[in-house]
Structures are given as structure tokens and as C-alpha cells.
XYZ file of C-alpha atoms in Angstrom:
563
model
C 0.000 0.000 0.000
C 1.598 3.258 -1.138
C 1.711 6.157 1.290
C 0.860 9.605 -0.084
C 3.327 12.436 0.461
C 2.407 15.859 1.757
C 2.310 18.453 -1.012
C 5.237 20.452 0.386
C 7.522 17.406 -0.108
C 5.904 16.022 -3.237
C 6.147 19.329 -5.104
C 9.545 20.437 -3.796
C 11.455 21.904 -6.790
C 14.072 19.555 -8.262
C 15.817 22.088 -10.520
C 16.575 25.804 -10.722
C 13.847 26.264 -13.353
C 11.165 24.995 -10.956
C 12.155 27.368 -8.161
C 9.638 30.189 -7.669
C 10.387 33.794 -6.761
C 14.181 33.615 -6.330
C 15.309 34.578 -9.831
C 18.095 36.854 -8.554
C 19.797 33.958 -6.714
C 19.174 31.454 -9.504
C 20.721 33.800 -12.080
C 23.895 34.283 -10.018
C 24.329 30.554 -9.316
C 23.589 29.598 -12.926
C 26.227 31.986 -14.264
C 28.765 30.762 -11.709
C 28.146 27.104 -12.629
C 28.355 27.795 -16.359
C 31.664 29.644 -15.959
C 32.959 27.120 -13.363
C 33.581 29.995 -10.927
C 32.770 28.047 -7.762
C 33.069 29.230 -4.172
C 33.852 26.883 -1.302
C 31.107 28.234 1.037
C 27.631 29.584 0.299
C 25.243 31.190 2.783
C 21.501 31.341 2.032
C 19.474 33.649 4.278
C 15.764 34.451 4.461
C 12.537 33.663 6.283
C 11.014 30.202 6.615
C 9.701 28.199 3.688
C 11.138 30.249 0.819
C 13.546 27.649 -0.582
C 16.887 27.829 1.276
C 17.323 24.079 1.825
C 15.735 23.263 -1.528
C 18.201 25.588 -3.264
C 21.074 23.940 -1.379
C 20.038 20.477 -2.590
C 19.678 21.643 -6.188
C 23.156 23.202 -5.972
C 24.513 19.902 -4.614
C 23.025 18.109 -7.646
C 24.480 20.718 -10.007
C 27.945 20.122 -8.508
C 27.771 16.317 -8.537
C 25.613 15.412 -11.567
C 27.301 12.698 -13.626
C 26.898 14.812 -16.775
C 29.344 17.303 -15.260
C 29.137 20.577 -13.317
C 26.037 22.144 -14.815
C 23.225 24.575 -13.915
C 20.783 22.009 -15.377
C 21.356 18.654 -13.628
C 19.829 15.744 -15.538
C 17.724 14.472 -12.651
C 17.953 10.891 -13.953
C 21.499 9.736 -13.142
C 22.164 7.778 -9.959
C 23.666 10.835 -8.231
C 20.626 13.048 -8.938
C 18.112 10.389 -7.925
C 20.020 9.590 -4.728
C 20.184 13.273 -3.760
C 16.439 13.646 -4.439
C 15.786 10.572 -2.307
C 18.100 11.718 0.502
C 20.437 8.719 0.050
C 23.568 10.323 -1.448
C 26.481 9.442 0.786
C 28.520 12.551 -0.071
C 25.698 14.953 0.801
C 25.729 15.489 4.563
C 22.827 17.503 5.994
C 23.197 18.807 9.530
C 20.516 20.494 11.625
C 22.473 22.978 13.702
C 19.533 23.422 16.056
C 20.056 19.857 17.345
C 23.846 19.667 16.854
C 25.161 22.744 18.611
C 28.040 21.137 20.489
C 31.640 21.704 19.501
C 32.453 17.951 19.577
C 29.848 17.201 16.892
C 31.237 19.966 14.692
C 34.836 18.760 15.142
C 33.854 15.205 14.165
C 32.059 16.525 11.078
C 35.051 18.628 10.021
C 37.469 15.735 10.549
C 35.422 13.623 8.127
C 35.599 16.478 5.606
C 39.303 15.741 5.136
C 38.483 12.425 3.438
C 37.786 12.344 -0.293
C 34.181 11.878 -1.454
C 33.015 8.284 -1.824
C 31.168 8.498 -5.143
C 30.566 12.129 -5.974
C 32.680 14.930 -7.367
C 32.353 17.014 -4.197
C 31.524 16.289 -0.598
C 28.742 18.794 0.177
C 27.812 19.844 3.724
C 24.427 21.521 4.173
C 24.161 23.080 7.650
C 20.631 24.303 8.297
C 19.854 27.003 10.903
C 23.592 27.564 11.230
C 23.062 30.525 13.569
C 22.134 28.009 16.317
C 25.717 26.714 16.577
C 27.591 27.567 19.756
C 30.461 30.048 19.781
C 32.930 27.181 20.229
C 31.432 25.299 17.261
C 31.804 28.386 15.061
C 35.440 28.714 16.140
C 36.042 25.068 15.225
C 34.536 25.702 11.787
C 36.623 28.787 11.023
C 39.868 27.048 10.068
C 38.131 24.671 7.653
C 36.139 27.533 6.094
C 39.325 29.526 5.612
C 41.352 26.721 3.995
C 38.902 24.003 2.928
C 39.941 20.877 0.970
C 39.261 21.233 -2.768
C 36.671 18.451 -2.694
C 34.492 20.090 0.001
C 31.667 22.593 -0.428
C 29.787 24.155 2.474
C 26.209 25.402 2.037
C 24.888 27.202 5.123
C 21.260 28.247 5.626
C 19.790 30.522 8.282
C 16.765 32.636 9.112
C 18.821 34.927 11.364
C 22.169 35.930 9.811
C 22.741 38.617 12.463
C 23.625 35.863 14.951
C 26.419 34.484 12.759
C 29.913 35.794 13.646
C 31.305 38.208 11.084
C 34.405 36.030 10.807
C 32.189 33.278 9.352
C 30.135 35.668 7.191
C 33.280 37.059 5.576
C 34.296 33.594 4.392
C 30.954 32.847 2.686
C 29.289 33.917 -0.536
C 25.984 35.260 0.817
C 22.615 35.206 -0.976
C 19.522 36.757 0.573
C 16.348 34.959 -0.510
C 13.246 37.147 -0.535
C 9.667 36.425 0.427
C 7.665 35.072 -2.487
C 5.043 37.470 -3.916
C 1.418 36.524 -3.378
C 0.717 36.312 -7.110
C 3.522 33.769 -7.637
C 2.336 31.653 -4.712
C -1.224 31.622 -6.095
C 0.090 30.627 -9.545
C 2.134 27.784 -8.037
C -0.883 26.515 -6.065
C -2.952 26.645 -9.253
C -0.310 24.522 -11.028
C -0.176 21.985 -8.194
C -3.963 21.574 -8.039
C -4.170 21.270 -11.802
C -1.621 18.456 -11.740
C -3.424 16.826 -8.815
C -6.771 17.115 -10.611
C -8.472 18.926 -7.731
C -11.301 21.417 -8.282
C -10.525 24.957 -7.039
C -11.462 28.601 -7.549
C -9.279 31.687 -7.884
C -10.579 33.372 -4.712
C -9.589 30.430 -2.488
C -6.048 30.404 -3.910
C -5.697 34.141 -3.283
C -6.751 33.614 0.347
C -4.250 30.784 0.832
C -1.469 32.781 -0.838
C -2.166 35.790 1.377
C -2.221 33.682 4.552
C 1.128 32.088 3.646
C 2.824 35.497 4.067
C 5.509 34.875 1.460
C 6.292 31.260 2.421
C 5.740 28.630 -0.287
C 6.042 25.783 2.217
C 3.348 27.344 4.418
C 1.149 27.819 1.350
C 1.434 24.136 0.363
C 0.788 23.049 3.966
C -2.332 25.227 4.072
C -3.365 23.794 0.711
C -3.066 20.256 2.123
C -5.273 21.342 5.020
C -7.791 23.003 2.691
C -8.078 19.848 0.553
C -8.805 17.773 3.653
C -11.222 20.376 5.046
C -13.137 20.636 1.767
C -13.202 16.852 1.212
C -11.175 17.078 -1.973
C -12.488 20.462 -3.157
C -10.763 23.803 -2.557
C -13.490 26.462 -2.447
C -13.598 30.031 -1.155
C -16.233 29.397 1.525
C -14.379 26.389 2.944
C -11.009 28.159 2.924
C -12.491 31.213 4.665
C -14.004 29.001 7.353
C -10.772 27.037 7.762
C -8.574 30.142 8.015
C -11.070 32.142 10.041
C -10.957 34.864 7.391
C -13.842 37.308 7.356
C -16.002 37.286 4.219
C -14.938 40.287 2.130
C -18.593 41.097 1.536
C -18.921 42.223 5.170
C -15.959 44.577 4.780
C -17.228 46.210 1.580
C -20.706 46.567 3.107
C -19.208 48.268 6.182
C -17.342 50.812 4.076
C -20.406 51.347 1.870
C -22.420 52.138 5.000
C -19.616 54.405 6.256
C -19.655 56.372 3.010
C -23.384 56.988 3.582
C -22.911 57.714 7.312
C -25.376 54.894 8.032
C -24.478 53.935 11.601
C -27.417 51.602 12.182
C -26.479 49.540 9.126
C -22.874 49.293 10.322
C -24.029 48.025 13.707
C -26.366 45.531 12.037
C -23.438 44.164 9.988
C -21.291 43.897 13.141
C -24.115 42.033 14.916
C -24.381 39.635 11.979
C -20.636 39.003 12.171
C -20.934 38.267 15.889
C -23.780 35.830 15.221
C -21.466 33.908 12.882
C -18.688 33.933 15.520
C -16.290 35.745 13.170
C -13.069 37.080 14.652
C -13.251 40.841 15.090
C -9.458 41.015 15.326
C -9.182 39.422 11.890
C -11.984 41.708 10.654
C -10.036 44.829 11.669
C -6.894 43.413 10.067
C -8.796 42.723 6.827
C -10.434 46.170 6.936
C -7.019 47.806 7.285
C -5.806 45.751 4.315
C -8.818 46.868 2.288
C -8.174 50.496 3.279
C -4.612 50.067 2.014
C -5.817 48.797 -1.374
C -8.352 51.650 -1.644
C -5.616 54.198 -0.847
C -3.479 52.667 -3.603
C -6.406 52.893 -6.024
C -6.772 56.588 -5.184
C -3.120 57.566 -5.533
C -1.564 54.906 -7.800
C -4.413 53.177 -9.697
C -1.970 51.046 -11.699
C -0.891 49.344 -8.449
C -4.211 47.472 -8.342
C -3.745 44.385 -10.496
C -6.181 43.692 -13.318
C -7.016 40.286 -11.793
C -7.611 41.743 -8.308
C -10.761 40.311 -6.803
C -13.493 42.931 -6.357
C -11.437 45.426 -8.396
C -14.490 47.461 -9.386
C -15.747 47.721 -5.790
C -12.304 48.927 -4.675
C -12.351 51.739 -7.241
C -15.970 52.571 -6.394
C -14.984 53.035 -2.732
C -11.925 55.007 -3.848
C -14.364 57.480 -5.414
C -16.551 57.575 -2.293
C -13.792 58.804 0.042
C -11.142 61.491 -0.187
C -7.531 60.210 -0.056
C -6.842 62.027 3.223
C -9.951 60.420 4.746
C -8.713 56.952 3.847
C -5.360 57.675 5.498
C -7.199 58.600 8.699
C -9.406 55.487 8.519
C -6.336 53.285 8.121
C -4.810 54.716 11.307
C -8.082 54.275 13.206
C -8.361 50.635 12.084
C -4.813 49.592 13.023
C -5.098 51.342 16.401
C -8.507 49.744 16.912
C -6.945 46.342 16.387
C -4.191 46.995 18.946
C -6.804 48.291 21.426
C -9.037 45.233 21.017
C -7.397 43.380 23.920
C -8.189 46.325 26.246
C -11.882 46.511 25.297
C -14.620 45.078 27.573
C -15.190 42.439 24.874
C -14.332 42.034 21.185
C -17.766 43.169 19.990
C -17.506 46.379 22.018
C -13.982 47.031 20.764
C -14.976 46.412 17.139
C -18.125 48.547 17.213
C -16.276 51.315 19.070
C -13.762 51.398 16.214
C -16.660 51.659 13.748
C -18.151 54.523 15.761
C -14.738 56.205 15.729
C -14.724 55.990 11.936
C -18.106 57.726 11.914
C -17.187 60.319 14.523
C -13.976 61.372 12.792
C -15.364 61.465 9.275
C -13.621 64.668 8.108
C -16.068 65.623 5.385
C -19.565 64.796 4.260
C -21.121 64.660 7.747
C -24.788 65.582 7.254
C -25.780 68.682 9.210
C -28.927 70.713 9.739
C -29.831 74.129 11.063
C -30.239 73.151 14.683
C -28.673 75.121 17.485
C -25.233 74.118 18.627
C -26.435 73.177 22.145
C -27.716 69.749 21.167
C -24.904 69.055 18.698
C -23.519 66.003 20.504
C -26.861 64.277 21.006
C -28.093 65.225 17.555
C -24.992 63.862 15.901
C -25.310 60.583 17.790
C -28.910 60.351 16.636
C -27.753 61.045 13.087
C -25.260 58.190 13.212
C -27.755 55.763 14.718
C -30.498 56.544 12.231
C -30.769 54.711 8.944
C -31.957 58.033 7.440
C -29.233 60.408 8.632
C -30.599 63.493 10.411
C -28.267 66.433 9.766
C -27.090 68.384 12.803
C -24.261 70.846 13.377
C -20.918 69.795 14.795
C -20.628 70.548 18.526
C -18.765 73.784 19.312
C -16.164 73.752 22.059
C -15.875 77.000 23.982
C -12.430 78.414 24.326
C -10.904 76.217 21.632
C -9.219 78.023 18.737
C -9.219 74.827 16.693
C -12.296 73.916 14.716
C -13.183 71.795 11.705
C -16.535 73.310 10.798
C -17.508 76.659 9.342
C -19.898 78.633 11.565
C -23.122 79.990 10.136
C -22.628 83.328 8.453
C -24.879 85.524 6.421
C -25.325 84.971 2.716
C -23.053 87.870 1.781
C -19.969 85.992 2.933
C -20.299 83.455 0.167
C -20.007 80.532 2.625
C -22.870 78.135 3.114
C -23.957 78.345 6.722
C -25.560 75.799 9.011
C -28.882 74.722 7.649
C -28.003 75.786 4.106
C -27.100 73.366 1.345
C -26.353 73.896 -2.315
C -27.915 71.465 -4.762
C -25.144 71.087 -7.328
C -26.410 67.699 -8.476
C -29.941 69.037 -8.942
C -29.064 72.320 -10.618
C -31.902 73.998 -12.444
C -30.082 73.869 -15.733
C -29.474 70.100 -15.581
C -30.872 68.105 -18.502
C -33.819 65.825 -17.996
C -33.817 62.426 -19.744
C -37.482 62.849 -20.505
C -36.851 66.027 -22.489
C -35.899 64.326 -25.716
C -32.364 63.315 -24.685
C -30.767 66.652 -25.625
C -27.035 66.886 -24.854
C -24.994 70.040 -24.412
C -21.310 70.261 -23.551
C -22.203 72.756 -20.819
C -24.347 70.096 -19.144
C -21.622 67.419 -19.109
C -20.352 68.028 -15.518
C -23.875 67.508 -14.152
C -24.595 64.547 -16.438
C -21.309 62.838 -15.522
C -22.238 62.990 -11.836
C -25.613 61.357 -12.542
C -24.446 58.471 -14.726
C -24.780 55.030 -13.212
C -21.049 54.324 -13.139
C -18.515 53.176 -10.576
C -14.813 52.512 -10.390
C -12.594 53.201 -13.387
C -15.437 53.916 -15.868
C -16.653 56.653 -13.506
C -13.130 58.066 -13.253
C -12.914 58.073 -17.060
C -16.164 60.054 -17.310
C -15.040 62.502 -14.614
C -11.729 63.226 -16.363
C -13.148 63.469 -19.897
C -13.732 66.859 -21.510
C -16.201 67.423 -24.342
C -14.382 68.563 -27.485
C -17.275 68.334 -29.918
C -20.900 67.306 -29.620
C -23.644 66.666 -32.175
C -26.996 64.945 -32.041
C -25.546 61.490 -32.760
C -21.885 61.727 -31.757
C -19.861 63.145 -28.867
C -16.088 63.449 -28.889
C -14.249 63.394 -25.562
C -10.631 64.214 -24.774
C -8.741 62.616 -21.871
C -5.583 64.313 -20.487
C -2.286 62.505 -20.968
C -1.735 62.023 -17.232
C -4.901 59.873 -17.072
C -3.943 57.639 -19.993
C -4.357 54.610 -17.700
C -8.145 55.166 -17.854
C -8.126 54.987 -21.662
C -9.486 51.449 -21.973
C -12.050 50.120 -24.459
C -14.085 48.363 -21.746
C -14.351 51.545 -19.682
C -15.373 53.550 -22.774
C -18.125 51.046 -23.559
C -19.498 51.316 -20.011
C -19.537 55.122 -20.212
C -21.281 54.872 -23.587
C -23.945 52.497 -22.218
C -24.578 54.677 -19.151
C -24.933 57.823 -21.300
C -27.303 56.013 -23.698
C -29.461 55.065 -20.723
C -29.378 58.596 -19.333
C -30.279 60.275 -22.638
C -32.824 57.629 -23.561
C -31.326 57.205 -27.046
C -28.151 55.749 -28.570
C -25.220 58.082 -29.074
C -21.752 57.312 -30.420
C -18.782 58.296 -28.240
C -15.234 58.892 -29.422
C -12.351 59.179 -26.968
C -8.899 60.591 -27.637
C -5.879 61.601 -25.569
C -4.672 65.175 -25.762
C -4.562 68.580 -24.138
C -7.622 69.705 -22.170
C -8.690 73.168 -21.049
C -9.616 72.121 -17.514
C -13.372 72.016 -18.055
C -13.859 68.328 -17.307
C -16.088 67.375 -14.327
C -13.183 66.362 -12.085
C -11.316 69.648 -12.634
C -14.471 71.722 -12.108
C -15.299 69.807 -8.935
C -11.764 70.295 -7.642
C -11.953 74.008 -8.450
C -15.288 74.249 -6.656
C -13.873 72.385 -3.643
C -10.905 74.735 -3.425
C -13.207 77.732 -3.704
C -15.412 76.432 -0.895
C -12.323 75.762 1.205
C -11.005 79.292 0.625
C -14.341 80.771 1.647
C -14.467 78.535 4.719
C -10.985 79.653 5.810
C -11.915 83.304 5.223
C -15.096 82.877 7.269
C -13.184 81.355 10.192
C -10.456 84.006 10.121
C -13.012 86.825 10.070
C -15.141 85.352 12.866
C -15.141 87.785 15.857
C -14.635 85.010 18.404
C -11.630 83.649 16.506
C -10.179 87.171 16.048
C -10.546 87.740 19.800
C -8.620 84.507 20.558
C -5.838 85.481 18.161
C -5.435 88.937 19.701
C -5.654 87.908 23.368
C -3.826 84.560 23.367
C -1.604 84.874 20.301
C -3.489 81.907 18.813
C -3.016 80.715 15.248
C -5.567 79.391 12.796
C -4.482 76.062 11.288
C -5.943 76.289 7.822
C -5.530 72.568 7.111
C -7.866 71.753 10.015
C -10.740 73.775 8.543
C -13.261 71.861 6.465
C -16.267 73.247 4.689
C -19.508 71.949 6.197
C -20.886 71.454 2.691
């Protein structure tokens, strides 16, 4: 009866070409082997499970293959097969963690003086070499300095800082890096395909992320996932096995946050508690999602095309300002560290959610109520599924504020209880009015189109160059070339057809714009509102009095328009 091997051993690379994610080391060793420029001692460093020992064994085969010293050992000769099976007499593997004594090292080095039995070189692989005692290192020094020609040392460690510099200076050192998540997922896909096991892309991404750069950990988790799913690797089973929170909860939480819907956020948290999901993991995953959203806002190209939920990430990137997302990220990582101090995990998690709501820099709904009930009114606003606008609470004696006080209409700043209806401007076109399109209406139309993610960004950064009854020509600035994609153009076209109630042909080109696209106009409007808000604060009598009496200063960056 044959015994099955674990995947980490069964799929251990047998040649340099099979090794994943260590191309920089493979290239250096391959060139050295081809040119026969061999060193007597190699040191491989890096975290667990990234291929240090595997690389050492492949190098031993390359040095002893019966076809000659080669970067491509045949894998079929007796030497290669014996090394793969762990039976090669001239390959001595030592675990330094269990052989730390100086006597064991002296005995090993004495045997190194004898010629190899059957191979070209006698190869010593010393794993976790940093665990050797100081005396053992001293015993090794002389042999490392003047080794016999038939001996090669290959040292491996996860902690090179603990190795004496006298040993480091005698070794050719290679630092192996953690394996990228995409490469781990691709390797798992290959393994499952060869094993004939059903899988989905989402489950492999979860396993690759949980492996944290270690291929061995990824294959061990894959073995566990196959057993857990009874021969099937699916997203739901992998999430349950790993204790990973369903991403749907996280996106729903941020959707509710963007709408300031506190009651919905609490309902989602209660549902997570009912399913016994880990709130610590949830905060970790939320922080990771905030990181991806921040990347989408600042460096859209950093979000891979095959990223799961790519469109939802870009939709949320549009819902929040970049500075808001930076604040949310800090709140989430601090909330996770504070979880152990909370009365219970549910309280700690929901308190972090309430903190996200309370510190929302912009977009907090407000109404023309007096400032005396600001705290209670705001709490009611957060708890209500239909947010009830209230003013931000004023703090007496504090020169620092983030809201613009109510002023009269002549100041040009919208006061408490006032709200401009940009999206519902009187001049906005109505789809029922025959589907007429005018370039002047484009900023309003673009805001109303049923778009999200990159197609919405394309519409926002497009400027009308020419418009007729049947065709509209848009121009996209060079710096937003990344949005110039046929799929995004088709989605904008479909949304505009639906809005106008008739088909219209769109043409997109890249060129110089005049700054009249919706995104530029919105940014100009935002800056104008901010300037008026700062002017209103600086001219406020109470603020002027604080400046004169206490030499206070107005921090302009802390002022946000209440609009």
C-alpha cells in the first residue's frame, strides 16, 4: 500500500527552473556554474519556507551530476536520484539546532578531510547555522578559511545577524526574498491542476495571502484546505478554515460608512458576531482593504487587473477622499491593537466603527439646529438609517475647529442649515426632455451616470471637445492615460445612452484639455469652498478675539467646509 506524500515534499522543486520567486539567486548561481567559478562556502538567508534548503540540494546536484558541473542537472542519473531521495552518501545535511556542540562539529570537520566516496564534491548543508555555539563556530573557522578542494559548504539561516562576522566574511551570501502573493497563487494553481483537484481563484488568493511569502506554508495550508473541503478547494471552505472574514462584510461596512449609516454598520457587526467571526481578523482585513483603496486613489496602476473585487475597490476610492482613507487606516490599526483592552471584542470592534463615523472629516450631514444639542443630535444622526443632519458641537475656548460657523449669505459661505444642490441644478438636462445633450451640461450629467470605479473616473476626467446629435467626442488628459481602456469607454457609452434615452456614439482621444472636465471643475469648486471657509473662520469675531488675546493661530488645514 503506497503512502501519499504531503504536497510540500511532493512538489519540492528539483531544478533551478522549478524554483519560484528567487530569480536573482538562480541567475547568479547559474552563471557561476556555467563559468565554473565556484566558491567553497555559500550562505543562504531568508525567512522560513522560501527555498533555502531546496536551493542547497539543487546546488549539490548541479555540482555532482554525472553529466558534469552544470546549472541544469539531468535528474535521472544515480547521483541526482540519490540526492532527491536523501540517500547520497557525499551529501551530509546537519541540523544545527540539534547539533550545537563543539564535539559534533569537530567530528564533522574531521570527516571532511576524506575524499568523497562516489561524488565529485563532498557537500555539507548546515541548516539554521546561527544556532551553533560560539565554540562550534570557532572550530569551523579554520576549515572555512582553507577548505579541501573536494568540500563545499552550504549554510542556511533565518537569522544571519547571529552568525559571527568572521564566518560571514568567508561565505558567498545570498539573501532569498519572500515570495510574492501572485507567484504563490500561480504555483498553487499549477499543483492543483496536476493533482486534478477542483478549485477557484478566490480560495487560492486567500491561501497565498495567509502564507505570508512562504511557499512551504502555502502548500501546507493547501493540504489542510483539501482535507477540510473533502477534496475540493473552495472560497467558503477556505475562509471558514482560516477564520478569514467574508470580504462582503468589509465592503458593506465601508459602503455604509460612506453613507454615514451607523445603524447599518451596527447591524453588519451584529451579523458578524452571530457567525462567531473574529473581530481582530476583521479589523486586520479592513485595514488591508483600506490600504488597497488608498493605492487605487493615488496609484491606480498598483491594483492588479485580476484583483478580486477590483471594481468595488475603485468605487470606494471614489466615495472617500484620499486624506480620509489615510485617517481610517490609522483608526483601524489602532482599533486592532486596542481590542485586547476593550470590555469584549464586539464592544472594541463597534467602538472602532463609531470612531470611523465620529472622525469622518467631510460629508457629515448637518442641519440648522442650534449648537447646544450638537452632541446628542450627531449621535442620533449616526444611529439613524436616514441620517438626520445636525451641526458639529462647538467647544468653547478652543481656537481649533473643523466646521464653518453659520454666516450671512453675503460671505459666500454656506452656513448651518443651508445646502447647495449642485447635483440638482436647475439647468441640468432631464432624460425625458428628448435626450438633448450640451457640452455645458456634461459636468452635471457625468455625476448622474450610473457608473462606478474606473469607468466613472474616465467620465469625470473626460472633456467634451465636440458634440452633435448622434456623436460626442471626448478628450482625456495625458496624465490619465491609464483610464483609456475600451471596456471603460463602452461602459460610459452604455450609461450615457441610458441617461439620454437614445443611442449616441462616443469617441475618446488623448490630448490637451482646457480644464473644463467634471473632475477639474469639482476640484476648483472644492478649493473655492475651502477658501471661503478659511476666510469665514479668520473673520469670525470670536476667533479674532482669541488670536489677539492669546496669540493663537488658525491652522488652515484643520478647517473643512460643512458642505
